[in-house]
């Protein structure tokens, strides 16, 4: 018998639903680059890849930190991952479960020091998807090809 979403899923949903609401209220310009289809109900991958306007990069990271404090999450790490990506990892531990969320936030798409796609163009073409923003179909395809190359999976 299915008893509904796990405590882990409920904690993630509460955090993400609040975060996307906060980002909307602050009018931050962003897209979830991939695996957005089940957000905020379920996180389908190991992290959430976010592209945002360069002027909103630190604001988005601060929104994550603020939401973490409001929802009882701890910031395990927050640093510049490489060249252009800000990485934030959150954890929440309860008696029942350990829960983690990871975010990679950038303002353009590239490999190492090489910028391959202009973030501003992707943001200008973004599309609303339920409570969040996603890239246009062509931009999403390009991002998926670059990601597949980066992680070494077949396209």
Short mmCIF file of C-alpha atoms in Angstrom, two decimals:
data_model
loop_
_atom_site.label_atom_id
_atom_site.label_comp_id
_atom_site.label_asym_id
_atom_site.label_seq_id
_atom_site.Cartn_x
_atom_site.Cartn_y
_atom_site.Cartn_z
CA UNK A 1 0.00 0.00 0.00
CA UNK A 2 1.43 3.39 -1.02
CA UNK A 3 1.54 5.77 1.93
CA UNK A 4 2.32 8.83 -0.21
CA UNK A 5 5.52 10.84 -0.55
CA UNK A 6 8.40 10.04 1.80
CA UNK A 7 9.54 12.51 4.46
CA UNK A 8 12.58 13.14 2.25
CA UNK A 9 10.37 14.08 -0.72
CA UNK A 10 8.17 16.31 1.43
CA UNK A 11 11.20 18.18 2.82
CA UNK A 12 12.58 18.77 -0.68
CA UNK A 13 9.20 19.86 -2.01
CA UNK A 14 8.68 22.36 0.83
CA UNK A 15 12.13 23.81 0.24
CA UNK A 16 11.89 24.00 -3.56
CA UNK A 17 8.32 25.27 -3.65
CA UNK A 18 9.30 28.05 -1.26
CA UNK A 19 12.51 28.81 -3.16
CA UNK A 20 10.77 29.15 -6.52
CA UNK A 21 8.11 31.35 -4.92
CA UNK A 22 10.81 33.55 -3.36
CA UNK A 23 12.73 33.81 -6.65
CA UNK A 24 9.48 34.75 -8.40
CA UNK A 25 8.76 37.45 -5.78
CA UNK A 26 12.28 38.85 -6.21
CA UNK A 27 11.82 38.79 -10.03
CA UNK A 28 15.12 36.96 -10.57
CA UNK A 29 15.81 35.98 -14.18
CA UNK A 30 16.57 32.23 -14.37
CA UNK A 31 15.90 28.88 -16.04
CA UNK A 32 16.27 25.32 -14.78
CA UNK A 33 18.51 23.92 -17.51
CA UNK A 34 17.45 20.27 -17.45
CA UNK A 35 15.45 17.69 -15.49
CA UNK A 36 12.86 20.33 -14.60
CA UNK A 37 9.80 18.26 -15.51
CA UNK A 38 9.06 16.97 -12.00
CA UNK A 39 10.17 20.02 -10.01
CA UNK A 40 9.33 21.01 -7.32
CA UNK A 41 7.64 17.73 -6.40
CA UNK A 42 10.62 15.51 -7.18
CA UNK A 43 14.30 16.10 -7.90
CA UNK A 44 15.10 13.72 -10.77
CA UNK A 45 18.91 14.02 -10.92
CA UNK A 46 21.81 14.46 -8.57
CA UNK A 47 21.60 18.25 -8.68
CA UNK A 48 19.61 21.16 -10.04
CA UNK A 49 21.37 23.12 -12.80
CA UNK A 50 20.30 26.75 -12.88
CA UNK A 51 21.20 29.44 -15.37
CA UNK A 52 20.51 32.98 -14.24
CA UNK A 53 21.28 36.52 -15.30
CA UNK A 54 24.78 37.55 -14.26
CA UNK A 55 23.31 40.35 -12.10
CA UNK A 56 21.11 37.78 -10.32
CA UNK A 57 23.75 35.09 -9.70
CA UNK A 58 24.62 36.10 -6.13
CA UNK A 59 20.97 37.04 -5.43
CA UNK A 60 19.88 33.52 -6.44
CA UNK A 61 22.51 31.96 -4.20
CA UNK A 62 21.40 34.21 -1.33
CA UNK A 63 17.77 33.14 -1.93
CA UNK A 64 18.87 29.50 -1.57
CA UNK A 65 20.64 30.36 1.69
CA UNK A 66 17.62 32.29 2.99
CA UNK A 67 15.21 29.48 2.14
CA UNK A 68 17.58 26.99 3.79
CA UNK A 69 17.45 28.97 7.04
CA UNK A 70 13.66 29.28 6.89
CA UNK A 71 13.18 25.54 6.27
CA UNK A 72 15.76 24.21 8.73
CA UNK A 73 18.36 23.10 6.18
CA UNK A 74 22.12 23.42 6.74
CA UNK A 75 24.49 24.76 4.11
CA UNK A 76 27.12 22.04 3.78
CA UNK A 77 29.09 23.82 1.08
CA UNK A 78 28.91 26.95 -1.05
CA UNK A 79 31.76 27.83 -3.38
CA UNK A 80 32.84 28.62 -6.93
CA UNK A 81 33.10 25.17 -8.52
CA UNK A 82 34.98 26.13 -11.66
CA UNK A 83 35.32 29.25 -13.77
CA UNK A 84 31.62 30.07 -13.97
CA UNK A 85 29.63 27.76 -11.69
CA UNK A 86 28.54 28.48 -8.12
CA UNK A 87 27.87 25.23 -6.22
CA UNK A 88 25.60 25.02 -3.18
CA UNK A 89 24.93 21.83 -1.24
CA UNK A 90 22.28 21.71 1.48
CA UNK A 91 21.55 18.97 3.99
CA UNK A 92 18.77 18.32 6.43
CA UNK A 93 18.94 15.57 9.00
CA UNK A 94 15.97 14.37 10.99
CA UNK A 95 15.47 11.35 13.20
CA UNK A 96 13.88 9.56 10.24
CA UNK A 97 16.03 10.60 7.27
CA UNK A 98 19.03 12.33 5.79
CA UNK A 99 18.14 14.68 2.95
CA UNK A 100 20.41 16.60 0.55
CA UNK A 101 19.95 19.07 -2.30
CA UNK A 102 22.65 20.33 -4.66
CA UNK A 103 22.54 23.34 -6.94
CA UNK A 104 24.91 24.46 -9.70
CA UNK A 105 24.26 28.08 -10.66
CA UNK A 106 25.86 29.79 -13.65
CA UNK A 107 25.34 32.76 -15.95
CA UNK A 108 26.47 31.10 -19.18
CA UNK A 109 27.19 27.64 -20.58
CA UNK A 110 30.70 26.44 -21.24
CA UNK A 111 33.43 23.90 -20.73
CA UNK A 112 36.25 25.04 -18.50
CA UNK A 113 37.27 28.56 -19.48
CA UNK A 114 35.46 28.39 -22.83
CA UNK A 115 32.03 30.00 -23.04
CA UNK A 116 29.90 28.04 -25.52
CA UNK A 117 26.40 29.50 -25.11
CA UNK A 118 25.46 33.00 -24.08
CA UNK A 119 23.28 32.91 -20.98
CA UNK A 120 21.47 36.14 -21.88
CA UNK A 121 20.14 34.63 -25.13
CA UNK A 122 18.89 31.52 -23.33
CA UNK A 123 17.15 33.68 -20.71
CA UNK A 124 15.56 35.85 -23.39
CA UNK A 125 13.98 32.73 -24.94
CA UNK A 126 12.93 31.04 -21.68
CA UNK A 127 9.49 29.47 -21.30
CA UNK A 128 7.23 29.17 -18.28
CA UNK A 129 6.74 25.59 -17.11
CA UNK A 130 4.31 25.31 -14.19
CA UNK A 131 5.96 27.25 -11.32
CA UNK A 132 9.41 27.51 -12.90
CA UNK A 133 11.19 28.61 -16.08
CA UNK A 134 12.84 26.27 -18.57
CA UNK A 135 14.94 26.89 -21.68
CA UNK A 136 13.40 26.91 -25.14
CA UNK A 137 13.42 23.53 -26.88
CA UNK A 138 16.43 24.40 -29.05
CA UNK A 139 18.39 25.77 -26.09
CA UNK A 140 17.53 22.71 -24.02
CA UNK A 141 18.79 20.46 -26.83
CA UNK A 142 22.07 22.37 -27.04
CA UNK A 143 22.52 22.25 -23.25
CA UNK A 144 21.88 18.49 -23.27
CA UNK A 145 24.50 17.92 -26.00
CA UNK A 146 27.08 19.98 -24.09
CA UNK A 147 26.23 18.21 -20.83
CA UNK A 148 26.51 14.77 -22.47
CA UNK A 149 29.93 15.69 -23.83
CA UNK A 150 31.02 17.07 -20.44
CA UNK A 151 30.00 13.97 -18.47
CA UNK A 152 31.02 11.55 -21.23
CA UNK A 153 27.67 9.97 -22.03
CA UNK A 154 26.42 9.15 -25.54
CA UNK A 155 24.16 11.72 -27.14
#
